[in-house]
PDB file of C-alpha atoms in Angstrom:
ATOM      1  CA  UNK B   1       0.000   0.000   0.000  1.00  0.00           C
ATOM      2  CA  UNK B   2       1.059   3.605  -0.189  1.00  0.00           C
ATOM      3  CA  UNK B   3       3.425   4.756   2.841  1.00  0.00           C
ATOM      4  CA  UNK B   4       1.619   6.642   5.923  1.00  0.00           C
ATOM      5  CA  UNK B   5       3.626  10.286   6.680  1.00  0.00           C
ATOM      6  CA  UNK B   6       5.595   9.859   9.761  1.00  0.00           C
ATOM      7  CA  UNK B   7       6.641  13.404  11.759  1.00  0.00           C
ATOM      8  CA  UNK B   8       9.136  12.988  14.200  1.00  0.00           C
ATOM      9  CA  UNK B   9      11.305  15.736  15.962  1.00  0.00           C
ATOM     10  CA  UNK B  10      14.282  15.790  18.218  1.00  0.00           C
ATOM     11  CA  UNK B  11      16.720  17.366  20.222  1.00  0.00           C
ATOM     12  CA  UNK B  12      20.704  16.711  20.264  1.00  0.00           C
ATOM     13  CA  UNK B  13      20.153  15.187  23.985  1.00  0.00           C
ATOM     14  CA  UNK B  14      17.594  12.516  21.960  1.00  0.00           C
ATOM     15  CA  UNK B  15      19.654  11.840  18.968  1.00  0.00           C
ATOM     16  CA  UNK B  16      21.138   8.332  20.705  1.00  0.00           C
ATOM     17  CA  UNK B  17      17.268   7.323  20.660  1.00  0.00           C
ATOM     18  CA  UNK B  18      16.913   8.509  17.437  1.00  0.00           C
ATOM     19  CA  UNK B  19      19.838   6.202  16.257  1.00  0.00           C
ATOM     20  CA  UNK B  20      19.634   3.476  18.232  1.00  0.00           C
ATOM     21  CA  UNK B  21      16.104   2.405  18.680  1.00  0.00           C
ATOM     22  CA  UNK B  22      13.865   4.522  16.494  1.00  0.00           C
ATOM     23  CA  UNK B  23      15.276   3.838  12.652  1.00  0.00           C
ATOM     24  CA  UNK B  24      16.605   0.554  13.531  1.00  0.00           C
ATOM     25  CA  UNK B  25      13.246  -0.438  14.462  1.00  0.00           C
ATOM     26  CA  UNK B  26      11.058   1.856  11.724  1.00  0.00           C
ATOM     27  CA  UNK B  27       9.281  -0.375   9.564  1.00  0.00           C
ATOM     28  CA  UNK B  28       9.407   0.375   5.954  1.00  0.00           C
ATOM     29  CA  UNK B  29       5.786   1.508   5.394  1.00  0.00           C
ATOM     30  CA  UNK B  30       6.753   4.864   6.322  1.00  0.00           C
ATOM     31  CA  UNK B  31       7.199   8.217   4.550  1.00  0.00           C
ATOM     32  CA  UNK B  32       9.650   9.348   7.658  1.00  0.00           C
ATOM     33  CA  UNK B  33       9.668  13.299   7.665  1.00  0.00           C
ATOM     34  CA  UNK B  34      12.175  14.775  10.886  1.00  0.00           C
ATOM     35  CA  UNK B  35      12.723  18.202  12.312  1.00  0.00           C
ATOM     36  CA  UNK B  36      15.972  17.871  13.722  1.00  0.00           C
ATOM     37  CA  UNK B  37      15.392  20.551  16.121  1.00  0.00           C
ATOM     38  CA  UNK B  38      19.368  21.912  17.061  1.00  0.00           C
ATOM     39  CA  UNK B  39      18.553  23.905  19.624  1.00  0.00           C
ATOM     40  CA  UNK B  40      18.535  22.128  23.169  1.00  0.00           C
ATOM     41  CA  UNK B  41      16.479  24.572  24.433  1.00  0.00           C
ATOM     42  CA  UNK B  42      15.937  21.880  27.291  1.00  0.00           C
ATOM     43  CA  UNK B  43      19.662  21.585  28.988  1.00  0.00           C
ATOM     44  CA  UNK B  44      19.094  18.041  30.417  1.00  0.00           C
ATOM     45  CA  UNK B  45      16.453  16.794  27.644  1.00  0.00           C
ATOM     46  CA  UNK B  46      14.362  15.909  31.044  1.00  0.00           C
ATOM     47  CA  UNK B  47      11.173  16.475  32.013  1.00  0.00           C
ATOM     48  CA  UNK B  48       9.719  20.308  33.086  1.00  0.00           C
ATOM     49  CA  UNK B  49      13.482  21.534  33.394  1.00  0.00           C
ATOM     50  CA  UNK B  50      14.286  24.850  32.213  1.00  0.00           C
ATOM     51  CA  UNK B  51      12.842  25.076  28.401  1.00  0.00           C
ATOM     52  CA  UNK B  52      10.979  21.700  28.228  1.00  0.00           C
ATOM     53  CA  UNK B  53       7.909  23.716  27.322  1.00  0.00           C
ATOM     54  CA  UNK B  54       9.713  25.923  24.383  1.00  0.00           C
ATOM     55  CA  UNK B  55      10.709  21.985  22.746  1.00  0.00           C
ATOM     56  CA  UNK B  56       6.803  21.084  23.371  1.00  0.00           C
ATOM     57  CA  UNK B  57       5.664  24.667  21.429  1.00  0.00           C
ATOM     58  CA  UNK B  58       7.720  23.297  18.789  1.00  0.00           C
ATOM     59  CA  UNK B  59       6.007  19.968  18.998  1.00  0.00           C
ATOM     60  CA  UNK B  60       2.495  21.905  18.914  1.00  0.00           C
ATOM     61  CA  UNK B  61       3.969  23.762  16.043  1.00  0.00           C
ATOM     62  CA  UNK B  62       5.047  20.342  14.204  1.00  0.00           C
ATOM     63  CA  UNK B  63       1.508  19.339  14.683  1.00  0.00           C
ATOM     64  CA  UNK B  64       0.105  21.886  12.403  1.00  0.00           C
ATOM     65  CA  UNK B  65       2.591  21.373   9.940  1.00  0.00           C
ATOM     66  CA  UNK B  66       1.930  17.691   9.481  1.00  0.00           C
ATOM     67  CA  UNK B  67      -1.852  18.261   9.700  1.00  0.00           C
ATOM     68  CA  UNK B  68      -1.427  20.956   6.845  1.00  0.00           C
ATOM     69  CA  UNK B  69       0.707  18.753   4.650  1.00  0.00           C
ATOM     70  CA  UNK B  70      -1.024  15.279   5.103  1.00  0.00           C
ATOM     71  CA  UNK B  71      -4.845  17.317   4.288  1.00  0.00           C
ATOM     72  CA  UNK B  72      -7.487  14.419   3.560  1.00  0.00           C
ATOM     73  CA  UNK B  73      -4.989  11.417   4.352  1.00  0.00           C
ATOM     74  CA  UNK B  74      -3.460  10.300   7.820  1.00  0.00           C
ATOM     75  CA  UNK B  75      -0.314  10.560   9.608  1.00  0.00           C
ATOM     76  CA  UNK B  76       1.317   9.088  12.198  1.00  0.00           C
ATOM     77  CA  UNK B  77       3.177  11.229  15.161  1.00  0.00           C
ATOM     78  CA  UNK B  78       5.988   9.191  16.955  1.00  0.00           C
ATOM     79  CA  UNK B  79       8.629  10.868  19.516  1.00  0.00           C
ATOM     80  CA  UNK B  80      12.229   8.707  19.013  1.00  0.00           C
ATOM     81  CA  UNK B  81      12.215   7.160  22.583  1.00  0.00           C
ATOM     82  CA  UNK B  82       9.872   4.844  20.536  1.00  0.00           C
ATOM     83  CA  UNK B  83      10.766   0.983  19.546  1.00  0.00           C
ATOM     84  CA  UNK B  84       8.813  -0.951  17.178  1.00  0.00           C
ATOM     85  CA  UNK B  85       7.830  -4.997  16.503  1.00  0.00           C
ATOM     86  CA  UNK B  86       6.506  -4.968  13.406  1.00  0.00           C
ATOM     87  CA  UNK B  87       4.249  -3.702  11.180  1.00  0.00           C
ATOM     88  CA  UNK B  88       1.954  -1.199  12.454  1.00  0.00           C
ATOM     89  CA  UNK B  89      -0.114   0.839   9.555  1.00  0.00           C
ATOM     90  CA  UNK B  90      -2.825  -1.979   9.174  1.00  0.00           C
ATOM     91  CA  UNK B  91      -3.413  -1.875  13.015  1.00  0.00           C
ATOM     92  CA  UNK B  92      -3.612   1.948  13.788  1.00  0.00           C
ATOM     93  CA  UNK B  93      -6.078   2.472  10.431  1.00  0.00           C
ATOM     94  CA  UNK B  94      -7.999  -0.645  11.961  1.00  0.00           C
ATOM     95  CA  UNK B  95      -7.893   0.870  15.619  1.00  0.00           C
ATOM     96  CA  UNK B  96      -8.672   4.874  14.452  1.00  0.00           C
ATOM     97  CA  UNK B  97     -11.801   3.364  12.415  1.00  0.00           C
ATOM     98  CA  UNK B  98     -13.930   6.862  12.146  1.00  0.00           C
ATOM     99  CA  UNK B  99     -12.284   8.574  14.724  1.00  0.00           C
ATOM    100  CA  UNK B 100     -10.130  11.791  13.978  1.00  0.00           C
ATOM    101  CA  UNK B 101      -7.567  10.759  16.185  1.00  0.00           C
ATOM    102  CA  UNK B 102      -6.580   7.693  18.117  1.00  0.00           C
ATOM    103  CA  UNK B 103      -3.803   8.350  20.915  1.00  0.00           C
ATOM    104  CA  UNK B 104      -1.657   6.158  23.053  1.00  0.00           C
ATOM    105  CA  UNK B 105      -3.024   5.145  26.083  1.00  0.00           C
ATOM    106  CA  UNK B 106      -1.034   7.061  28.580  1.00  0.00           C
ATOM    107  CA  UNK B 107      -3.023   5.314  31.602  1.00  0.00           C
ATOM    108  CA  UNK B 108      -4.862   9.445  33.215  1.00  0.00           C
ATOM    109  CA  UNK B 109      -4.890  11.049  29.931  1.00  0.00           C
ATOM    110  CA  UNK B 110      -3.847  10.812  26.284  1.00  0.00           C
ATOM    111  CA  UNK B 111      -0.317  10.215  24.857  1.00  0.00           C
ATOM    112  CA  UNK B 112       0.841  13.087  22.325  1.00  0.00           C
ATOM    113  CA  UNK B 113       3.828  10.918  21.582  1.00  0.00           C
ATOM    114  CA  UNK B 114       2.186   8.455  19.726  1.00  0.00           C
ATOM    115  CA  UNK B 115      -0.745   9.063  18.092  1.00  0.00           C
ATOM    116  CA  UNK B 116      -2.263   8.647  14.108  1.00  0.00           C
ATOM    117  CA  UNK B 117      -4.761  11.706  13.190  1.00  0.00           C
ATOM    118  CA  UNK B 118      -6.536  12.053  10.408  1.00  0.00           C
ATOM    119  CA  UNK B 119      -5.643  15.116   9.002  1.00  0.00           C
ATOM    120  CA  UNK B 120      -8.771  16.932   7.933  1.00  0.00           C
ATOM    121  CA  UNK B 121     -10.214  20.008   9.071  1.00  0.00           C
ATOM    122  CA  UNK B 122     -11.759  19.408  12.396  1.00  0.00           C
ATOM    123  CA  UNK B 123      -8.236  18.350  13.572  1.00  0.00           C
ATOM    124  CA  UNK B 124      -6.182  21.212  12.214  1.00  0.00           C
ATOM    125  CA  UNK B 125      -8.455  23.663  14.002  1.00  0.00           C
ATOM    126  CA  UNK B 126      -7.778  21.424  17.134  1.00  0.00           C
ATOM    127  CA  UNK B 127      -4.186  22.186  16.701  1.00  0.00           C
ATOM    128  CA  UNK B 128      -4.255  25.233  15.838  1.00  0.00           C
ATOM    129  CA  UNK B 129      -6.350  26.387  18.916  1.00  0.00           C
ATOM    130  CA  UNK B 130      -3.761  24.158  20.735  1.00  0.00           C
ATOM    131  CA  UNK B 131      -0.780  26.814  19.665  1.00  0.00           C
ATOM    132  CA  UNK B 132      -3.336  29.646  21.048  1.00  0.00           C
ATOM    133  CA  UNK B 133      -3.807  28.176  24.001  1.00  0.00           C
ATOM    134  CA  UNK B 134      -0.597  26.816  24.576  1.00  0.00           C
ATOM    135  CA  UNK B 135      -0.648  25.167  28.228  1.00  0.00           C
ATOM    136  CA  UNK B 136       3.231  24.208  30.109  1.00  0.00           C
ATOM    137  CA  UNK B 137       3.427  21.198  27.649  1.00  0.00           C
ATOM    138  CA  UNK B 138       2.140  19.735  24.025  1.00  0.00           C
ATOM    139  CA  UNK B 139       0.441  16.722  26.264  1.00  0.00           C
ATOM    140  CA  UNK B 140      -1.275  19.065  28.713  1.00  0.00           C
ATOM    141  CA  UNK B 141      -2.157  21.109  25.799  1.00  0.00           C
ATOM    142  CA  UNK B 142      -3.879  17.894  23.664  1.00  0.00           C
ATOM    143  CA  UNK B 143      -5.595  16.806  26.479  1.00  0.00           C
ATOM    144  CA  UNK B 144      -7.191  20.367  27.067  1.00  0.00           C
ATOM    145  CA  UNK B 145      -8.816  20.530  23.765  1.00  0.00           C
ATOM    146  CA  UNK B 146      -8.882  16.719  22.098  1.00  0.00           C
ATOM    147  CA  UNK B 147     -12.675  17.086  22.862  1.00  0.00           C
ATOM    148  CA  UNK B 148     -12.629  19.098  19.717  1.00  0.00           C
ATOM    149  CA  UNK B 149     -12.647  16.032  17.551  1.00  0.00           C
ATOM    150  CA  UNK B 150     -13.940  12.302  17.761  1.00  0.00           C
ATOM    151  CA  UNK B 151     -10.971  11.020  19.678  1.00  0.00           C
ATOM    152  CA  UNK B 152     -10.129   7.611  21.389  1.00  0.00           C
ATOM    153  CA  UNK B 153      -7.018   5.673  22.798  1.00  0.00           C
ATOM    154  CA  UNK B 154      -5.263   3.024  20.996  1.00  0.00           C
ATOM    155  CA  UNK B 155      -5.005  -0.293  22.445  1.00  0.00           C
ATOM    156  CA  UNK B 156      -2.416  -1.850  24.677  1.00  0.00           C
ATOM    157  CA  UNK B 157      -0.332  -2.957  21.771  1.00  0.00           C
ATOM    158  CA  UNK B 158       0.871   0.619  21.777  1.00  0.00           C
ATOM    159  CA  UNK B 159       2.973  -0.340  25.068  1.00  0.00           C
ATOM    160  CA  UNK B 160       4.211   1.987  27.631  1.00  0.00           C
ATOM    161  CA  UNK B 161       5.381   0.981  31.399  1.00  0.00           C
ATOM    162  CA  UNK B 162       2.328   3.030  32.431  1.00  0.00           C
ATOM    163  CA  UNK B 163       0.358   0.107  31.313  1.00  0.00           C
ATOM    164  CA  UNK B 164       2.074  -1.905  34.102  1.00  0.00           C
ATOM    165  CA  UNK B 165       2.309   0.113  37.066  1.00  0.00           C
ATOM    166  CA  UNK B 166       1.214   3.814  36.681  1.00  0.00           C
ATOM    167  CA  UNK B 167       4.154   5.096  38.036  1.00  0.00           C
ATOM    168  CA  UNK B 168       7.436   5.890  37.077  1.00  0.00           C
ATOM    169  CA  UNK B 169       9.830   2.921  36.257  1.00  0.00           C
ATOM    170  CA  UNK B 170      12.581   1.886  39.228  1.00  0.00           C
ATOM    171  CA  UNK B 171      14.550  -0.782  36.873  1.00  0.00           C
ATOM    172  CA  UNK B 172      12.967  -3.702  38.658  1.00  0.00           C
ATOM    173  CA  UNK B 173      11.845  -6.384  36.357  1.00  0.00           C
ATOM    174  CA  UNK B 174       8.318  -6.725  34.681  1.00  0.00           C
ATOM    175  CA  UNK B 175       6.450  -8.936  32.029  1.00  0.00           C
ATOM    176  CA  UNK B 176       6.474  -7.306  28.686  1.00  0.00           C
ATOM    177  CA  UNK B 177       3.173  -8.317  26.715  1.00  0.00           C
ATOM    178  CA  UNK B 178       3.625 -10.615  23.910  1.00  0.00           C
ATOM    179  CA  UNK B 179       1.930  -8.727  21.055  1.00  0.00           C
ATOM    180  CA  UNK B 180       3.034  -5.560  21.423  1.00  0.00           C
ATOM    181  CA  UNK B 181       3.906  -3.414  18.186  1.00  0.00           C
ATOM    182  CA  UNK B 182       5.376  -0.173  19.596  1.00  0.00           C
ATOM    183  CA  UNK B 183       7.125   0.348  22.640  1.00  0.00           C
ATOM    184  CA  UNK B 184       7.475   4.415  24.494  1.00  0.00           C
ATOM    185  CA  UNK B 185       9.939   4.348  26.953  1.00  0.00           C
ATOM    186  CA  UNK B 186       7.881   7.313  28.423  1.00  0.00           C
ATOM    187  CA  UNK B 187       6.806   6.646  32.606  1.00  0.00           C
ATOM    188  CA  UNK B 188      10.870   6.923  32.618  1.00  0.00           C
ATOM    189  CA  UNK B 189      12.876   9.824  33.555  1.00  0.00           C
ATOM    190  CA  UNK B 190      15.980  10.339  31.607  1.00  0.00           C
ATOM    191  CA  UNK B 191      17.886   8.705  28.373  1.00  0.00           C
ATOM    192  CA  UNK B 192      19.474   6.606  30.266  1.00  0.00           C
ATOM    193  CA  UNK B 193      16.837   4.865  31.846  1.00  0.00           C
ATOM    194  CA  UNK B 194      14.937   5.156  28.677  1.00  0.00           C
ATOM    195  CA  UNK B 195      17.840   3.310  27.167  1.00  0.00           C
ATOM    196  CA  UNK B 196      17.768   0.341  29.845  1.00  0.00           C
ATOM    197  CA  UNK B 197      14.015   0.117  29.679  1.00  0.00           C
ATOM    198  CA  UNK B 198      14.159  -0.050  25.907  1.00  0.00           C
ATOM    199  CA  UNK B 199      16.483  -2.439  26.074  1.00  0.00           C
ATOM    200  CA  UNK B 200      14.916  -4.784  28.643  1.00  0.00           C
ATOM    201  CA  UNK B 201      11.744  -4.797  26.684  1.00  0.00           C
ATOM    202  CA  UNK B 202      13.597  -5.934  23.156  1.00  0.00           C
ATOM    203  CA  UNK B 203      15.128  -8.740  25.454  1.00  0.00           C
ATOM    204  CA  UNK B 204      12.159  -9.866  26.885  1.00  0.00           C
ATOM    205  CA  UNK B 205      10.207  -9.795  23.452  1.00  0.00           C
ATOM    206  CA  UNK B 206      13.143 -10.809  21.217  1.00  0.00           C
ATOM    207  CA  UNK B 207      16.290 -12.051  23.693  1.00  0.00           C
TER     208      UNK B 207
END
C-alpha cells in the first residue's frame, strides 16, 4: 500500500534514541519526515526543566505542519524514545476506524507521543487552537482541547510501562506483553533509563 507520513522531531540530547532504537526499528511503510530541532532549548532533555515547554511549542507547532501537509490522508506522530515490533499501519487504520484521532493510552490522559490523526479540518483547528492556548506542555495542551474532535485511545499494543504500574519505572523487572507493536519508553525519567528500559523490553520480546 502507499506509505503513511511519519513526523518525528528531536533534540541533540535525543539523537542516541533517534539512532539506536527509532530507525533501527522503523518499519518500511513509512514516509519518515524529521525536524531535527538543534537547539537544546531543554539543557538536560528531562522532564519540566528549564525550556521543556519551548521543545513542546515546537512539537504543537510540528503538529500543524503535518496536519497541513497530510490534508485528507493520515499521519502518524511518533517521539524517538519509541521501539517498534513490526508492522503497524494496518493496526492503527484498523484501531482509528472513524475517529479523527486515536492516541496512546497514557493510563490518566492521552499520549501526544504516539498518536495517528486524520488530518482533515476538524483536527487542524484542534491544533491550531492548541498553539493559542498553549498550556506548560504539548500533552497538557492535547488533552485540554482533544474534545474538539472524535478522539479515542489506541489499544495496549501501543505499550508503555504506564500500562504496568502507573508510576514511574525503578529498573525492577516486569512482564512485557507478547503482542506488542510499539514500545514508548515514556513513565521513565531520563535517556538513560529510557535506554535500559528499551532495552529490557527488546530482550524480553526478542532475547
Amino acid at each position: 500500500g502507499e506509505e503513511m507520513r511519519l513526523y518525528t522531531t528531536f533534540t541533540p540530547s535525543h539523537k542516541i534514541l533517534y539512532d539506536n532504537y527509532f530507525i533501527k526499528t522503523l518499519p518500511d511503510e513509512f514516509d519518515l519526515h524529521i525536524v531535527e530541532d538543534e537547539e537544546q532549548s531543554c539543557p538536560t532533555g528531562s522532564f519540566y526543566q528549564e525550556g521543556w515547554d519551548k521543545t513542546c511549542y515546537k512539537k504543537v507547532e510540528l503538529f500543524i505542519k503535518a496536519c497541513e501537509e497530510s490534508m485528507g490522508e493520515y499521519f502518524f506522530y511518533c517521539d524517538v524514545d519509541v521501539q517498534f515490533f513490526g508492522n503497524i499501519v494496518e493496526q492503527l487504520l484498523l484501531e482509528i476506524g472513524d475517529c479523527d484521532i486515536a492516541c496512546q493510552d497514557d493510563i490518566t490522559t492521552f499520549s501526544s507521543g504516539v498518536y495517528i490523526c486524520k488530518a482533515n479540518d476538524t483536527t487542524l483547528k484542534m491544533f491550531q487552537t492548541m498553539k493559542e492556548n498553549y498550556n506548560k506542555e504539548d500533552q497538557t495542551t492535547l488533552n485540554d482541547h482533544i474534545h474538539m474532535c472524535k478522539h479515542k485511545k489506541l489499544s495496549q499494543k501501543f505499550f508503555t510501562f504506564g500500562h504496568v504500574v502507573p508510576r514511574p519505572w525503578r529498573g525492577e523487572a516486569f512482564e512485557v506483553p507478547k503482542d506488542i507493536l510499539v514500545h514508548h519508553a515514556n513513565w521513565v525519567v531520563g535517556i538513560e533509563d529510557k535506554m535500559k528500559i528499551m532495552d529490557y523490553v527488546r530482550g524480553q520480546l526478542i532475547g
